[in-house]
Amino acid sequence: MSHSASQKKRRVTVVNASPRKKWITAQILRSAYQGAVDAGAETEYVDLYDLTFSGCRSCLACKRKGIANPCKCYWKDDLAPLLERIYNTDSLIVGTPIYFGEPTAGFRALFERLIFPALSYNDYSTQFQGKIDTTVFMPMNAPQEYYDFYYVDRMNLFFDPMRFLNGKTELIPVCDTMQVDDYSKYDMQGFDGDHKKKRHEKEFPKLLDLAYRIGAGTR
Ligand SMILES: Cc1cc2nc3c(=O)[nH]c(=O)nc-3n(C[C@H](O)[C@H](O)[C@H](O)COP(=O)(O)O)c2cc1C
């Protein structure tokens, strides 16, 4: 390895796939971002819902014979430059709330556009040359026991195609989150606001600390 290559900064891309820019997902990701910045990584933070984009349009440009770069999404919208930057990152840190038992629609669109170009339709191998380690924070209302019983298998299945990026993928469920700061103002009788608040005060700082260390690469 050349001297300059060994000096290369670690690249970290943080993507908030929650439409809320200041709430649970965003706070976790801001902490991860800060960790990466403090560790001297080349870091960017993106609020996905600020961009105008769609999921895969099945244009199949990435599967045409003779294209210069097969692992590239050729659809031109706000997502295309972000996808390019993600393909060049070392560490992708994403947060997506769970909506109806799945990552958000925004995340799903990103996922389709990121993974489909990597998938070879010749032999189903990956045509991505790099390696990206991914951490996915998944805030949700569901308590941990519910996640362990109903969600864990389907999340593992959903995220399985991340293997086309050649790195490790770690899923971190963030359970029983506070959806609003004052439950008394909402018709949300199905939730115990006091319990949520207490849990939040106890558990959330630990999570922010974990996110910081993941961002810093020190965990
Ligand atoms: C449209 C919608 C659907 C949701 N569906 C689920 C669900 O199926 N399971 C769950 O545990 N939480 C569900 N939630 C709760 C969110 O996942 C939870 O409040 C999360 O903390 C939101 O992240 P945020 O604080 O970053 O916005 C849903 C929330 C919304 C707005």
GROMACS .gro file of C-alpha atoms and ligand atoms in nm:
model
  250
    1MET     CA    1   0.000   0.000   0.000
    2SER     CA    2   0.136   0.342  -0.087
    3HIS     CA    3   0.198   0.600   0.180
    4SER     CA    4  -0.090   0.819   0.063
    5ALA     CA    5  -0.331   0.523   0.053
    6SER     CA    6  -0.245   0.429   0.411
    7GLN     CA    7  -0.314   0.791   0.513
    8LYS     CA    8  -0.657   0.787   0.354
    9LYS     CA    9  -0.930   0.908   0.583
   10ARG     CA   10  -1.210   0.673   0.680
   11ARG     CA   11  -1.526   0.778   0.500
   12VAL     CA   12  -1.857   0.772   0.688
   13THR     CA   13  -2.196   0.844   0.534
   14VAL     CA   14  -2.489   0.898   0.769
   15VAL     CA   15  -2.840   0.879   0.621
   16ASN     CA   16  -3.154   0.974   0.807
   17ALA     CA   17  -3.441   0.782   0.648
   18SER     CA   18  -3.695   0.925   0.890
   19PRO     CA   19  -3.909   1.212   0.765
   20ARG     CA   20  -3.859   1.377   1.105
   21LYS     CA   21  -3.535   1.570   1.111
   22LYS     CA   22  -3.504   1.619   1.486
   23TRP     CA   23  -3.668   1.324   1.650
   24ILE     CA   24  -3.550   0.978   1.764
   25THR     CA   25  -3.379   0.852   1.449
   26ALA     CA   26  -3.220   1.188   1.377
   27GLN     CA   27  -3.086   1.230   1.731
   28ILE     CA   28  -2.921   0.888   1.719
   29LEU     CA   29  -2.769   0.963   1.380
   30ARG     CA   30  -2.646   1.309   1.483
   31SER     CA   31  -2.458   1.139   1.765
   32ALA     CA   32  -2.304   0.889   1.522
   33TYR     CA   33  -2.214   1.177   1.292
   34GLN     CA   34  -2.046   1.365   1.577
   35GLY     CA   35  -1.848   1.054   1.667
   36ALA     CA   36  -1.725   1.025   1.310
   37VAL     CA   37  -1.635   1.394   1.291
   38ASP     CA   38  -1.447   1.382   1.624
   39ALA     CA   39  -1.255   1.077   1.503
   40GLY     CA   40  -1.139   1.273   1.199
   41ALA     CA   41  -1.340   1.076   0.942
   42GLU     CA   42  -1.455   1.227   0.615
   43THR     CA   43  -1.820   1.249   0.709
   44GLU     CA   44  -2.151   1.359   0.567
   45TYR     CA   45  -2.505   1.364   0.706
   46VAL     CA   46  -2.804   1.344   0.475
   47ASP     CA   47  -3.173   1.391   0.552
   48LEU     CA   48  -3.315   1.159   0.288
   49TYR     CA   49  -3.659   1.321   0.294
   50ASP     CA   50  -3.507   1.650   0.176
   51LEU     CA   51  -3.432   1.484  -0.157
   52THR     CA   52  -3.670   1.429  -0.447
   53PHE     CA   53  -3.638   1.074  -0.574
   54SER     CA   54  -3.815   0.748  -0.636
   55GLY     CA   55  -3.736   0.380  -0.597
   56CYS     CA   56  -3.587   0.176  -0.881
   57ARG     CA   57  -3.757   0.267  -1.211
   58SER     CA   58  -3.651  -0.061  -1.370
   59CYS     CA   59  -3.489   0.129  -1.658
   60LEU     CA   60  -3.232  -0.153  -1.661
   61ALA     CA   61  -2.960   0.088  -1.776
   62CYS     CA   62  -2.737  -0.076  -1.513
   63LYS     CA   63  -2.783  -0.410  -1.690
   64ARG     CA   64  -2.704  -0.291  -2.046
   65LYS     CA   65  -2.413  -0.462  -2.224
   66GLY     CA   66  -2.096  -0.258  -2.260
   67ILE     CA   67  -2.166   0.009  -2.000
   68ALA     CA   68  -1.858   0.164  -1.844
   69ASN     CA   69  -1.964   0.100  -1.486
   70PRO     CA   70  -2.220  -0.171  -1.412
   71CYS     CA   71  -2.242  -0.088  -1.042
   72LYS     CA   72  -2.400   0.252  -1.091
   73CYS     CA   73  -2.756   0.377  -1.088
   74TYR     CA   74  -2.811   0.565  -1.412
   75TRP     CA   75  -3.147   0.719  -1.318
   76LYS     CA   76  -3.100   1.093  -1.278
   77ASP     CA   77  -3.259   1.248  -0.973
   78ASP     CA   78  -3.148   1.373  -0.632
   79LEU     CA   79  -3.059   1.024  -0.518
   80ALA     CA   80  -2.804   0.949  -0.793
   81PRO     CA   81  -2.518   1.160  -0.649
   82LEU     CA   82  -2.584   1.027  -0.299
   83LEU     CA   83  -2.568   0.669  -0.429
   84GLU     CA   84  -2.231   0.747  -0.589
   85ARG     CA   85  -2.102   0.878  -0.258
   86ILE     CA   86  -2.234   0.576  -0.069
   87TYR     CA   87  -2.055   0.339  -0.309
   88ASN     CA   88  -1.736   0.525  -0.214
   89THR     CA   89  -1.786   0.521   0.160
   90ASP     CA   90  -1.630   0.282   0.413
   91SER     CA   91  -1.906   0.298   0.665
   92LEU     CA   92  -2.275   0.361   0.605
   93ILE     CA   93  -2.480   0.449   0.911
   94VAL     CA   94  -2.852   0.458   0.843
   95GLY     CA   95  -3.153   0.513   1.060
   96THR     CA   96  -3.500   0.414   0.954
   97PRO     CA   97  -3.808   0.409   1.173
   98ILE     CA   98  -4.025   0.101   1.138
   99TYR     CA   99  -4.352   0.176   0.959
  100PHE     CA  100  -4.601  -0.110   0.938
  101GLY     CA  101  -4.334  -0.361   1.022
  102GLU     CA  102  -4.092  -0.240   0.754
  103PRO     CA  103  -3.831   0.031   0.701
  104THR     CA  104  -3.975   0.357   0.567
  105ALA     CA  105  -4.072   0.406   0.202
  106GLY     CA  106  -3.778   0.645   0.162
  107PHE     CA  107  -3.536   0.386   0.289
  108ARG     CA  108  -3.689   0.120   0.065
  109ALA     CA  109  -3.637   0.341  -0.239
  110LEU     CA  110  -3.274   0.405  -0.146
  111PHE     CA  111  -3.220   0.034  -0.087
  112GLU     CA  112  -3.358  -0.066  -0.429
  113ARG     CA  113  -3.147   0.191  -0.609
  114LEU     CA  114  -2.830   0.103  -0.412
  115ILE     CA  115  -2.846  -0.274  -0.428
  116PHE     CA  116  -2.993  -0.346  -0.773
  117PRO     CA  117  -2.691  -0.212  -0.968
  118ALA     CA  118  -2.465  -0.427  -0.749
  119LEU     CA  119  -2.656  -0.745  -0.837
  120SER     CA  120  -2.524  -0.930  -1.143
  121TYR     CA  121  -2.796  -1.082  -1.358
  122ASN     CA  122  -2.531  -1.302  -1.517
  123ASP     CA  123  -2.455  -1.511  -1.212
  124TYR     CA  124  -2.628  -1.337  -0.918
  125SER     CA  125  -2.293  -1.240  -0.766
  126THR     CA  126  -2.210  -0.886  -0.666
  127GLN     CA  127  -2.046  -0.655  -0.915
  128PHE     CA  128  -1.965  -0.401  -0.645
  129GLN     CA  129  -1.587  -0.380  -0.610
  130GLY     CA  130  -1.566  -0.206  -0.274
  131LYS     CA  131  -1.666  -0.295   0.078
  132ILE     CA  132  -1.913  -0.106   0.292
  133ASP     CA  133  -1.989  -0.186   0.653
  134THR     CA  134  -2.342  -0.085   0.739
  135THR     CA  135  -2.515  -0.009   1.066
  136VAL     CA  136  -2.891   0.028   1.065
  137PHE     CA  137  -3.070   0.188   1.360
  138MET     CA  138  -3.439   0.102   1.360
  139PRO     CA  139  -3.654   0.304   1.602
  140MET     CA  140  -4.003   0.164   1.659
  141ASN     CA  141  -4.292   0.166   1.902
  142ALA     CA  142  -4.273  -0.207   1.953
  143PRO     CA  143  -4.119  -0.325   2.278
  144GLN     CA  144  -3.811  -0.547   2.262
  145GLU     CA  145  -4.008  -0.869   2.324
  146TYR     CA  146  -4.235  -0.789   2.030
  147TYR     CA  147  -3.934  -0.721   1.810
  148ASP     CA  148  -3.771  -1.047   1.914
  149PHE     CA  149  -4.088  -1.244   1.842
  150TYR     CA  150  -4.239  -1.080   1.533
  151TYR     CA  151  -3.982  -0.860   1.365
  152VAL     CA  152  -3.631  -0.998   1.395
  153ASP     CA  153  -3.663  -1.266   1.126
  154ARG     CA  154  -3.833  -1.040   0.876
  155MET     CA  155  -3.574  -0.766   0.933
  156ASN     CA  156  -3.290  -1.011   0.874
  157LEU     CA  157  -3.462  -1.122   0.554
  158PHE     CA  158  -3.531  -0.766   0.440
  159PHE     CA  159  -3.171  -0.657   0.489
  160ASP     CA  160  -3.013  -0.974   0.349
  161PRO     CA  161  -2.933  -0.810   0.009
  162MET     CA  162  -2.697  -0.574   0.190
  163ARG     CA  163  -2.444  -0.856   0.147
  164PHE     CA  164  -2.399  -0.732  -0.211
  165LEU     CA  165  -2.199  -0.445  -0.058
  166ASN     CA  166  -1.941  -0.696   0.070
  167GLY     CA  167  -1.927  -0.565   0.428
  168LYS     CA  168  -2.089  -0.646   0.759
  169THR     CA  169  -2.443  -0.532   0.829
  170GLU     CA  170  -2.551  -0.472   1.186
  171LEU     CA  171  -2.915  -0.416   1.270
  172ILE     CA  172  -2.983  -0.226   1.591
  173PRO     CA  173  -3.348  -0.223   1.700
  174VAL     CA  174  -3.443   0.081   1.908
  175CYS     CA  175  -3.759  -0.033   2.082
  176ASP     CA  176  -4.047   0.132   2.267
  177THR     CA  177  -3.955   0.482   2.152
  178MET     CA  178  -4.125   0.807   2.248
  179GLN     CA  179  -4.326   0.904   1.942
  180VAL     CA  180  -4.430   1.242   2.085
  181ASP     CA  181  -4.297   1.444   2.377
  182ASP     CA  182  -4.634   1.489   2.550
  183TYR     CA  183  -4.877   1.198   2.513
  184SER     CA  184  -5.151   1.392   2.695
  185LYS     CA  185  -5.191   1.612   2.385
  186TYR     CA  186  -5.267   1.323   2.150
  187ASP     CA  187  -5.529   1.055   2.104
  188MET     CA  188  -5.286   0.776   2.177
  189GLN     CA  189  -5.452   0.588   2.460
  190GLY     CA  190  -5.284   0.269   2.347
  191PHE     CA  191  -4.953   0.394   2.484
  192ASP     CA  192  -4.841   0.462   2.839
  193GLY     CA  193  -4.672   0.801   2.804
  194ASP     CA  194  -4.522   0.791   3.156
  195HIS     CA  195  -4.364   0.454   3.090
  196LYS     CA  196  -4.229   0.575   2.753
  197LYS     CA  197  -4.079   0.887   2.909
  198LYS     CA  198  -3.911   0.698   3.193
  199ARG     CA  199  -3.772   0.442   2.954
  200HIS     CA  200  -3.650   0.715   2.722
  201GLU     CA  201  -3.469   0.899   3.001
  202LYS     CA  202  -3.298   0.579   3.114
  203GLU     CA  203  -3.213   0.411   2.784
  204PHE     CA  204  -3.170   0.686   2.528
  205PRO     CA  205  -2.842   0.831   2.660
  206LYS     CA  206  -2.688   0.483   2.637
  207LEU     CA  207  -2.801   0.457   2.279
  208LEU     CA  208  -2.658   0.797   2.190
  209ASP     CA  209  -2.330   0.684   2.339
  210LEU     CA  210  -2.336   0.361   2.136
  211ALA     CA  211  -2.413   0.558   1.818
  212TYR     CA  212  -2.127   0.797   1.892
  213ARG     CA  213  -1.883   0.509   1.930
  214ILE     CA  214  -2.007   0.342   1.613
  215GLY     CA  215  -1.960   0.671   1.430
  216ALA     CA  216  -1.612   0.709   1.576
  217GLY     CA  217  -1.525   0.351   1.485
  218THR     CA  218  -1.414   0.283   1.843
  219ARG     CA  219  -1.667   0.020   1.941
  220LIG     C1  220  -4.685   0.568   0.949
  220LIG     C2  221  -4.626   0.507   1.074
  220LIG     C3  222  -4.627   0.369   1.089
  220LIG     C4  223  -4.569   0.310   1.200
  220LIG     N1  224  -4.568   0.173   1.210
  220LIG     C5  225  -4.506   0.113   1.315
  220LIG     C6  226  -4.500  -0.029   1.325
  220LIG     O1  227  -4.550  -0.103   1.240
  220LIG     N2  228  -4.434  -0.083   1.430
  220LIG     C7  229  -4.376  -0.006   1.528
  220LIG     O2  230  -4.318  -0.061   1.619
  220LIG     N3  231  -4.381   0.130   1.522
  220LIG     C8  232  -4.444   0.191   1.418
  220LIG     N4  233  -4.447   0.329   1.409
  220LIG     C9  234  -4.380   0.410   1.515
  220LIG    C10  235  -4.241   0.461   1.474
  220LIG     O3  236  -4.162   0.359   1.421
  220LIG    C11  237  -4.169   0.520   1.596
  220LIG     O4  238  -4.247   0.623   1.651
  220LIG    C12  239  -4.031   0.573   1.563
  220LIG     O5  240  -3.965   0.610   1.681
  220LIG    C13  241  -4.037   0.694   1.471
  220LIG     O6  242  -3.907   0.743   1.444
  220LIG     P1  243  -3.877   0.902   1.450
  220LIG     O7  244  -3.892   0.936   1.594
  220LIG     O8  245  -3.738   0.916   1.405
  220LIG     O9  246  -3.975   0.968   1.364
  220LIG    C14  247  -4.509   0.392   1.301
  220LIG    C15  248  -4.511   0.532   1.285
  220LIG    C16  249  -4.570   0.589   1.173
  220LIG    C17  250  -4.569   0.740   1.158
   0.00000   0.00000   0.00000
